[in-house]
């Protein structure tokens, strides 16, 4: 059975916690501490219970090389500021020196290990490396949801060396929303898909054609479906290699009598940097030399109606190129409707890196039921798949 941090007596124990401190850095300073803050409930629970903690994380993609610009030193400084305690730091995650620092920790002390991915053994899930990591703690807690779908040494391999192991609060909340809630959703349930790449969301589309009551497809990926239905979408983004798949999905939805809601109008321009020709067009009237970069007013109205009648909403993928102000309105409007739906009692679950970034940009994280911190892991869970790091903790 999967245990959580609440299942353990933590007093005078050394707890090894895998976190996701893969935060953005600029000139050696953390520019967004969201992921560090998300891990604080678990860290504080250990400290308040009289445990010491050893924290491990990856940062960026050093690919097995020691890259000073990807050192966790600035992250340790930020963590110390947030917990208002000193943080011991080791410049190697598996050295004897690092292990000795961990063994010498007193209750209430924190030890941060250097970037796990300075070793290829981490991503290779190397058993010897896992064993060395395991020497840092007596209890293992995985709170790194962002890497939960990857079988690495610090989340999968390491688990085998612990009798006492489980998940932290952040991980628990992710599982609760992305797995438990959608197993028995309040209906109607609506899935909203957007973004640019269909192939990464195929599993989601297939699952939710079976399980959702309403399907909304916006963003760049809508154009591949519209073209597959024979529509002329001008210069809009079309994944030619996915046209056949898109057609199959549409046919399946028709057979199941489940309507997919596509955009009926768009905000189009010559390119994402073109500010002079930005204009709304009916979908069937997009000029040949323009491309759709956001959903239009009528689409917002149509999608909003569906959303306001939904009791469970799952959102993955922005409605347009929200990074550019002129193409941001559709994603913002849909986020607002979702926050209203949540206020009226619906469950709103947001997954995927770009969608979470949009919600964050609008300062609406607290207005959704749950905004997932992990793109790939949330896709796996929403698609109904198991996570290797969870299976490792159950074994
Ligand atoms: P994805 O990784 O598939 O979720 O795609 C996210 C990206 O899709 C964001 O960076 C958006 O800017 C982009 N996007 C959304 N709508 C469009 C569109 N109509 N045309 C091109 N890119 C888009």
Short mmCIF file of C-alpha atoms and ligand atoms in Angstrom, two decimals:
data_model
loop_
_atom_site.label_atom_id
_atom_site.label_comp_id
_atom_site.label_asym_id
_atom_site.label_seq_id
_atom_site.Cartn_x
_atom_site.Cartn_y
_atom_site.Cartn_z
CA UNK A 1 0.00 0.00 0.00
CA UNK A 2 1.21 3.51 -0.75
CA UNK A 3 2.12 5.34 2.44
CA UNK A 4 2.31 9.07 3.03
CA UNK A 5 4.50 11.09 5.33
CA UNK A 6 1.70 11.02 7.93
CA UNK A 7 2.20 7.28 8.38
CA UNK A 8 5.65 7.58 9.97
CA UNK A 9 7.02 8.44 13.39
CA UNK A 10 9.57 11.04 12.33
CA UNK A 11 11.05 11.97 15.71
CA UNK A 12 14.85 11.79 15.74
CA UNK A 13 14.85 10.25 12.27
CA UNK A 14 16.84 11.30 9.20
CA UNK A 15 14.40 11.76 6.34
CA UNK A 16 15.71 11.70 2.77
CA UNK A 17 13.34 13.75 0.61
CA UNK A 18 13.38 13.79 -3.20
CA UNK A 19 11.99 17.16 -4.26
CA UNK A 20 11.63 18.95 -7.58
CA UNK A 21 13.72 22.09 -7.21
CA UNK A 22 14.16 22.42 -10.97
CA UNK A 23 13.63 26.19 -10.79
CA UNK A 24 14.57 28.95 -13.24
CA UNK A 25 17.87 30.74 -12.49
CA UNK A 26 19.29 33.99 -13.83
CA UNK A 27 22.85 35.04 -13.02
CA UNK A 28 22.93 32.59 -10.13
CA UNK A 29 19.68 33.81 -8.57
CA UNK A 30 16.37 31.90 -8.36
CA UNK A 31 13.85 33.91 -10.38
CA UNK A 32 10.76 31.86 -9.47
CA UNK A 33 10.59 30.01 -6.14
CA UNK A 34 7.16 28.39 -6.73
CA UNK A 35 8.54 24.84 -6.74
CA UNK A 36 10.53 25.42 -3.56
CA UNK A 37 7.48 26.81 -1.78
CA UNK A 38 5.41 23.80 -2.90
CA UNK A 39 7.81 21.47 -1.08
CA UNK A 40 7.76 23.41 2.20
CA UNK A 41 4.78 21.63 3.85
CA UNK A 42 6.62 18.30 3.66
CA UNK A 43 9.97 19.74 4.80
CA UNK A 44 8.34 21.64 7.67
CA UNK A 45 6.35 18.59 8.76
CA UNK A 46 9.66 16.69 9.19
CA UNK A 47 11.37 19.53 11.02
CA UNK A 48 8.38 20.18 13.30
CA UNK A 49 8.21 16.46 14.14
CA UNK A 50 11.82 16.42 15.38
CA UNK A 51 13.44 14.92 12.27
CA UNK A 52 16.45 16.08 10.31
CA UNK A 53 16.12 16.27 6.54
CA UNK A 54 18.38 15.52 3.61
CA UNK A 55 17.06 17.03 0.39
CA UNK A 56 17.93 15.91 -3.13
CA UNK A 57 16.87 17.28 -6.50
CA UNK A 58 17.89 17.69 -10.11
CA UNK A 59 18.26 21.06 -11.84
CA UNK A 60 18.26 21.47 -15.62
CA UNK A 61 19.95 19.03 -17.97
CA UNK A 62 23.67 18.83 -17.16
CA UNK A 63 23.75 15.35 -18.80
CA UNK A 64 26.19 13.77 -16.38
CA UNK A 65 28.63 16.72 -16.35
CA UNK A 66 29.40 19.00 -13.41
CA UNK A 67 28.08 22.35 -14.65
CA UNK A 68 28.63 25.16 -12.13
CA UNK A 69 25.76 27.18 -13.64
CA UNK A 70 23.41 24.32 -12.71
CA UNK A 71 24.59 24.05 -9.11
CA UNK A 72 21.89 23.94 -6.43
CA UNK A 73 23.78 26.49 -4.28
CA UNK A 74 21.38 29.38 -5.16
CA UNK A 75 18.45 27.06 -4.48
CA UNK A 76 19.89 26.29 -1.02
CA UNK A 77 20.13 30.02 -0.34
CA UNK A 78 16.52 30.53 -1.33
CA UNK A 79 15.42 27.56 0.76
CA UNK A 80 17.28 28.92 3.81
CA UNK A 81 15.48 32.23 3.34
CA UNK A 82 12.07 30.54 3.10
CA UNK A 83 12.47 28.19 6.10
CA UNK A 84 14.41 30.82 8.07
CA UNK A 85 17.04 28.25 8.99
CA UNK A 86 20.61 27.56 7.86
CA UNK A 87 20.94 24.91 5.13
CA UNK A 88 24.07 22.73 5.00
CA UNK A 89 25.22 22.08 1.45
CA UNK A 90 27.34 19.28 -0.07
CA UNK A 91 28.91 19.78 -3.48
CA UNK A 92 28.47 16.11 -4.41
CA UNK A 93 25.38 14.02 -3.77
CA UNK A 94 27.08 10.64 -3.17
CA UNK A 95 30.54 11.43 -1.73
CA UNK A 96 31.63 10.09 1.66
CA UNK A 97 31.85 13.67 2.91
CA UNK A 98 28.25 14.29 1.94
CA UNK A 99 27.14 11.08 3.64
CA UNK A 100 29.04 12.07 6.82
CA UNK A 101 27.25 15.43 6.91
CA UNK A 102 23.92 13.58 6.73
CA UNK A 103 24.92 11.12 9.47
CA UNK A 104 25.92 14.02 11.72
CA UNK A 105 22.65 15.96 11.38
CA UNK A 106 20.81 16.96 14.55
CA UNK A 107 16.98 17.08 14.69
CA UNK A 108 15.73 20.22 12.95
CA UNK A 109 18.77 20.49 10.64
CA UNK A 110 18.67 20.54 6.83
CA UNK A 111 21.22 19.18 4.39
CA UNK A 112 20.91 19.88 0.65
CA UNK A 113 22.79 17.66 -1.82
CA UNK A 114 24.25 18.92 -5.11
CA UNK A 115 22.42 18.37 -8.42
CA UNK A 116 21.66 14.66 -8.91
CA UNK A 117 22.04 14.93 -12.68
CA UNK A 118 25.73 15.78 -12.43
CA UNK A 119 25.81 11.97 -12.61
CA UNK A 120 24.43 10.00 -15.58
CA UNK A 121 23.77 7.24 -13.08
CA UNK A 122 20.76 9.25 -11.88
CA UNK A 123 18.82 9.10 -15.17
CA UNK A 124 20.17 5.57 -15.85
CA UNK A 125 18.54 4.41 -12.58
CA UNK A 126 21.89 2.87 -11.63
CA UNK A 127 21.51 0.51 -8.61
CA UNK A 128 24.92 1.36 -7.09
CA UNK A 129 24.12 5.07 -7.27
CA UNK A 130 20.69 4.46 -5.71
CA UNK A 131 22.33 2.54 -2.88
CA UNK A 132 24.73 5.43 -2.19
CA UNK A 133 21.85 7.93 -2.17
CA UNK A 134 19.92 5.71 0.22
CA UNK A 135 22.71 5.97 2.80
CA UNK A 136 21.64 9.56 3.52
CA UNK A 137 18.37 8.65 5.26
CA UNK A 138 16.38 6.22 7.36
CA UNK A 139 13.01 7.15 5.86
CA UNK A 140 12.52 8.00 2.18
CA UNK A 141 9.87 10.49 1.06
CA UNK A 142 9.24 11.26 -2.60
CA UNK A 143 7.68 14.69 -3.10
CA UNK A 144 9.00 15.26 -6.64
CA UNK A 145 5.86 14.94 -8.73
CA UNK A 146 7.48 16.60 -11.76
CA UNK A 147 9.75 13.58 -12.33
CA UNK A 148 7.31 10.95 -11.06
CA UNK A 149 6.84 9.44 -14.53
CA UNK A 150 10.59 8.85 -15.02
CA UNK A 151 12.29 5.75 -13.60
CA UNK A 152 15.39 7.37 -12.12
CA UNK A 153 17.78 6.39 -9.32
CA UNK A 154 16.55 9.02 -6.86
CA UNK A 155 12.86 8.14 -7.11
CA UNK A 156 12.59 4.52 -8.33
CA UNK A 157 15.95 2.79 -7.66
CA UNK A 158 16.43 4.31 -4.22
CA UNK A 159 13.05 3.05 -2.92
CA UNK A 160 14.25 -0.54 -2.79
CA UNK A 161 16.74 0.29 -0.01
CA UNK A 162 14.10 1.58 2.40
CA UNK A 163 11.67 -0.21 4.65
CA UNK A 164 9.99 3.10 5.52
CA UNK A 165 9.04 5.01 2.38
CA UNK A 166 6.18 7.04 1.04
CA UNK A 167 5.05 10.26 -0.60
CA UNK A 168 5.00 13.85 0.66
CA UNK A 169 2.12 16.31 0.78
CA UNK A 170 2.63 17.79 -2.69
CA UNK A 171 2.70 14.35 -4.32
CA UNK A 172 -0.35 13.29 -2.32
CA UNK A 173 -2.36 16.29 -3.51
CA UNK A 174 -1.40 15.61 -7.12
CA UNK A 175 -2.52 11.97 -6.85
CA UNK A 176 -5.72 12.95 -5.13
CA UNK A 177 -6.82 15.27 -7.93
CA UNK A 178 -5.28 13.69 -11.01
CA UNK A 179 -6.16 10.14 -10.14
CA UNK A 180 -8.76 9.78 -7.37
CA UNK A 181 -11.10 12.65 -8.29
CA UNK A 182 -11.31 11.76 -11.96
CA UNK A 183 -12.01 8.11 -11.23
CA UNK A 184 -15.38 9.15 -9.83
CA UNK A 185 -15.98 12.61 -11.24
CA UNK A 186 -19.05 14.67 -10.60
CA UNK A 187 -20.79 15.00 -13.93
CA UNK A 188 -20.95 16.55 -16.43
CA UNK A 189 -17.18 16.24 -16.87
CA UNK A 190 -15.50 18.36 -19.54
CA UNK A 191 -11.98 18.07 -20.90
CA UNK A 192 -10.44 21.16 -22.47
CA UNK A 193 -7.43 20.58 -24.70
CA UNK A 194 -5.23 23.14 -26.40
CA UNK A 195 -1.60 23.92 -27.10
CA UNK A 196 0.40 23.04 -30.15
CA UNK A 197 1.26 19.33 -30.15
CA UNK A 198 -1.43 16.73 -30.69
CA UNK A 199 0.83 13.72 -30.33
CA UNK A 200 1.68 14.47 -26.70
CA UNK A 201 -2.03 14.65 -25.87
CA UNK A 202 -3.27 11.72 -27.94
CA UNK A 203 -3.58 9.41 -24.95
CA UNK A 204 -5.69 12.04 -23.20
CA UNK A 205 -7.98 12.54 -26.18
CA UNK A 206 -8.54 8.81 -26.56
CA UNK A 207 -9.29 8.28 -22.89
CA UNK A 208 -11.61 11.25 -22.55
CA UNK A 209 -13.59 10.51 -25.70
CA UNK A 210 -14.66 7.46 -23.74
CA UNK A 211 -15.07 9.08 -20.35
CA UNK A 212 -15.84 12.80 -20.62
CA UNK A 213 -19.30 14.22 -21.27
CA UNK A 214 -17.97 17.19 -23.25
CA UNK A 215 -14.76 17.69 -25.21
CA UNK A 216 -13.39 21.11 -26.11
CA UNK A 217 -10.40 21.42 -28.43
CA UNK A 218 -8.84 24.86 -28.92
CA UNK A 219 -5.34 26.26 -29.38
CA UNK A 220 -3.05 25.32 -32.25
CA UNK A 221 -4.04 21.67 -32.23
CA UNK A 222 -7.61 22.47 -33.28
CA UNK A 223 -6.48 23.33 -36.81
CA UNK A 224 -5.24 19.81 -37.57
CA UNK A 225 -8.69 18.49 -36.68
CA UNK A 226 -10.45 21.20 -38.69
CA UNK A 227 -8.29 20.50 -41.72
CA UNK A 228 -8.94 16.77 -41.32
CA UNK A 229 -12.66 17.66 -41.57
CA UNK A 230 -11.96 19.36 -44.90
CA UNK A 231 -11.81 22.97 -43.75
CA UNK A 232 -9.38 25.52 -45.17
CA UNK A 233 -7.47 26.94 -42.18
CA UNK A 234 -5.19 29.35 -44.07
CA UNK A 235 -1.63 29.31 -42.79
CA UNK A 236 -2.58 28.03 -39.32
CA UNK A 237 -0.53 25.38 -37.60
CA UNK A 238 -1.32 21.92 -39.00
CA UNK A 239 0.53 18.75 -38.05
CA UNK A 240 0.33 17.00 -41.41
CA UNK A 241 1.54 13.70 -39.95
CA UNK A 242 -1.41 13.71 -37.53
CA UNK A 243 -4.20 14.35 -40.05
CA UNK A 244 -5.12 10.67 -40.29
CA UNK A 245 -5.14 10.25 -36.52
CA UNK A 246 -7.27 13.38 -36.15
CA UNK A 247 -9.77 11.96 -38.64
CA UNK A 248 -9.95 8.68 -36.74
CA UNK A 249 -10.63 10.57 -33.50
CA UNK A 250 -13.42 12.60 -35.11
CA UNK A 251 -14.98 9.43 -36.55
CA UNK A 252 -14.81 7.75 -33.15
CA UNK A 253 -16.49 10.71 -31.46
CA UNK A 254 -19.25 10.70 -34.09
CA UNK A 255 -19.82 7.00 -33.60
CA UNK A 256 -20.10 7.55 -29.86
CA UNK A 257 -22.36 10.57 -30.44
CA UNK A 258 -19.98 12.76 -28.50
CA UNK A 259 -19.63 16.19 -29.97
CA UNK A 260 -16.16 17.73 -29.97
CA UNK A 261 -16.43 21.52 -29.60
CA UNK A 262 -14.00 23.22 -31.98
CA UNK A 263 -13.36 26.97 -32.38
CA UNK A 264 -15.79 28.73 -34.72
CA UNK A 265 -13.77 31.94 -35.01
CA UNK A 266 -10.12 32.93 -34.56
CA UNK A 267 -7.79 35.85 -34.01
CA UNK A 268 -5.43 35.67 -36.98
CA UNK A 269 -2.24 37.42 -38.10
CA UNK A 270 0.71 36.89 -40.43
CA UNK A 271 2.96 35.58 -37.65
CA UNK A 272 3.09 35.61 -33.85
CA UNK A 273 5.15 38.81 -34.05
CA UNK A 274 2.78 40.59 -36.44
CA UNK A 275 0.83 43.30 -34.59
CA UNK A 276 -0.50 45.18 -37.66
CA UNK A 277 -2.82 42.58 -39.21
CA UNK A 278 -4.35 41.10 -36.05
CA UNK A 279 -8.08 40.59 -36.71
CA UNK A 280 -10.92 38.22 -35.93
CA UNK A 281 -12.28 35.95 -38.66
CA UNK A 282 -14.92 33.27 -38.85
CA UNK A 283 -13.13 29.96 -39.00
CA UNK A 284 -14.11 29.28 -42.62
CA UNK A 285 -12.94 32.75 -43.68
CA UNK A 286 -9.30 32.83 -42.55
CA UNK A 287 -7.30 34.47 -45.39
CA UNK A 288 -4.76 32.15 -47.00
CA UNK A 289 -1.76 34.21 -45.88
CA UNK A 290 -2.86 34.46 -42.23
CA UNK A 291 -2.78 31.99 -39.36
CA UNK A 292 -5.00 31.63 -36.29
CA UNK A 293 -3.19 32.32 -33.02
CA UNK A 294 -6.10 32.63 -30.58
CA UNK A 295 -9.77 31.72 -30.30
CA UNK A 296 -12.31 34.45 -31.16
CA UNK A 297 -15.19 36.04 -29.20
CA UNK A 298 -17.91 33.65 -30.44
CA UNK A 299 -15.77 30.66 -29.55
CA UNK A 300 -15.19 32.05 -26.07
CA UNK A 301 -18.97 32.40 -25.63
CA UNK A 302 -19.62 28.88 -26.91
CA UNK A 303 -16.88 27.24 -24.80
CA UNK A 304 -17.96 29.24 -21.73
CA UNK A 305 -21.51 27.87 -21.95
CA UNK A 306 -20.22 24.31 -21.87
CA UNK A 307 -17.85 25.09 -18.99
CA UNK A 308 -20.45 26.80 -16.83
CA UNK A 309 -22.61 23.66 -17.06
CA UNK A 310 -19.74 21.32 -16.05
CA UNK A 311 -19.17 19.91 -12.58
CA UNK A 312 -15.66 18.61 -13.29
CA UNK A 313 -13.26 20.37 -15.67
CA UNK A 314 -9.86 19.15 -16.76
CA UNK A 315 -7.73 21.62 -18.69
CA UNK A 316 -4.53 20.87 -20.56
CA UNK A 317 -3.15 23.27 -23.19
CA UNK A 318 -3.60 27.03 -23.77
CA UNK A 319 -6.26 28.35 -26.17
CA UNK A 320 -3.77 30.49 -28.08
CA UNK A 321 -0.28 31.93 -28.08
CA UNK A 322 -0.90 33.40 -24.61
CA UNK A 323 2.76 34.41 -24.30
CA UNK A 324 1.99 37.30 -26.71
CA UNK A 325 -0.38 39.98 -25.43
CA UNK A 326 -2.40 40.18 -28.66
CA UNK A 327 -3.14 36.44 -28.58
CA UNK A 328 -3.70 36.12 -24.84
CA UNK A 329 -7.40 37.01 -24.58
CA UNK A 330 -8.82 33.54 -25.30
CA UNK A 331 -6.73 31.70 -22.72
CA UNK A 332 -7.40 34.44 -20.15
CA UNK A 333 -11.17 34.38 -20.78
CA UNK A 334 -11.32 30.60 -20.47
CA UNK A 335 -9.26 30.72 -17.25
CA UNK A 336 -11.69 33.30 -15.85
CA UNK A 337 -14.72 31.15 -16.69
CA UNK A 338 -13.05 28.18 -15.04
CA UNK A 339 -12.38 30.17 -11.88
CA UNK A 340 -16.07 31.16 -11.84
CA UNK A 341 -17.08 27.53 -12.30
CA UNK A 342 -14.84 26.62 -9.36
CA UNK A 343 -16.46 29.34 -7.27
CA UNK A 344 -19.83 27.79 -8.12
CA UNK A 345 -18.69 24.44 -6.75
CA UNK A 346 -17.12 22.69 -9.74
CA UNK A 347 -13.78 20.90 -9.53
CA UNK A 348 -11.24 22.48 -11.89
CA UNK A 349 -7.98 20.62 -12.51
CA UNK A 350 -5.24 22.27 -14.56
CA UNK A 351 -2.34 20.20 -15.89
CA UNK A 352 0.60 20.74 -18.21
CA UNK A 353 3.54 23.12 -17.99
CA UNK A 354 2.26 25.82 -20.37
CA UNK A 355 -1.26 25.84 -18.99
CA UNK A 356 0.05 26.10 -15.43
CA UNK A 357 2.32 28.95 -16.60
CA UNK A 358 -0.69 30.78 -18.07
CA UNK A 359 -2.73 30.38 -14.87
CA UNK A 360 0.25 31.60 -12.89
CA UNK A 361 0.66 34.61 -15.18
CA UNK A 362 -2.98 35.52 -14.43
CA UNK A 363 -2.41 35.04 -10.64
CA UNK A 364 -5.21 32.47 -10.64
CA UNK A 365 -3.47 29.45 -9.11
CA UNK A 366 -5.60 29.76 -5.97
CA UNK A 367 -8.75 30.11 -8.04
CA UNK A 368 -8.52 26.58 -9.45
CA UNK A 369 -9.07 23.40 -7.41
CA UNK A 370 -5.66 22.09 -8.39
CA UNK A 371 -2.85 23.26 -10.67
CA UNK A 372 -0.47 20.41 -11.31
CA UNK A 373 3.26 21.06 -11.02
CA UNK A 374 4.22 18.23 -13.38
CA UNK A 375 3.52 18.28 -17.12
CA UNK A 376 4.50 14.75 -18.16
CA UNK A 377 3.48 13.11 -14.89
CA UNK A 378 0.07 14.77 -14.91
CA UNK A 379 -0.52 13.61 -18.50
CA UNK A 380 0.29 10.03 -17.51
CA UNK A 381 -2.05 10.07 -14.51
CA UNK A 382 -4.88 11.77 -16.39
CA UNK A 383 -4.48 9.17 -19.13
CA UNK A 384 -5.06 6.50 -16.50
CA UNK A 385 -1.49 5.20 -16.37
CA UNK A 386 0.51 4.22 -13.29
CA UNK A 387 3.68 6.08 -12.33
CA UNK A 388 6.89 4.05 -11.90
CA UNK A 389 7.88 6.04 -8.82
CA UNK A 390 4.58 5.21 -7.14
CA UNK A 391 4.91 1.52 -7.99
CA UNK A 392 8.42 1.55 -6.48
CA UNK A 393 7.06 2.90 -3.19
CA UNK A 394 4.35 0.29 -3.02
CA UNK A 395 6.75 -2.62 -3.50
P1 LIG B 1 1.81 22.31 -25.90
O1 LIG B 1 3.23 22.11 -25.44
O2 LIG B 1 1.41 21.35 -26.93
O3 LIG B 1 0.84 22.37 -24.74
O4 LIG B 1 1.78 23.72 -26.60
C1 LIG B 1 1.84 24.93 -25.88
C2 LIG B 1 2.15 26.03 -26.83
O5 LIG B 1 1.15 26.08 -27.81
C3 LIG B 1 2.17 27.42 -26.21
O6 LIG B 1 3.49 27.87 -26.14
C4 LIG B 1 1.32 28.27 -27.15
O7 LIG B 1 1.97 29.49 -27.53
C5 LIG B 1 1.18 27.38 -28.36
N1 LIG B 1 -0.05 27.66 -29.12
C6 LIG B 1 -1.29 27.77 -28.64
N2 LIG B 1 -2.16 28.09 -29.63
C7 LIG B 1 -1.44 28.17 -30.75
C8 LIG B 1 -1.77 28.47 -32.12
N3 LIG B 1 -3.02 28.76 -32.48
N4 LIG B 1 -0.77 28.45 -33.02
C9 LIG B 1 0.49 28.18 -32.65
N5 LIG B 1 0.87 27.89 -31.39
C10 LIG B 1 -0.09 27.89 -30.44
#
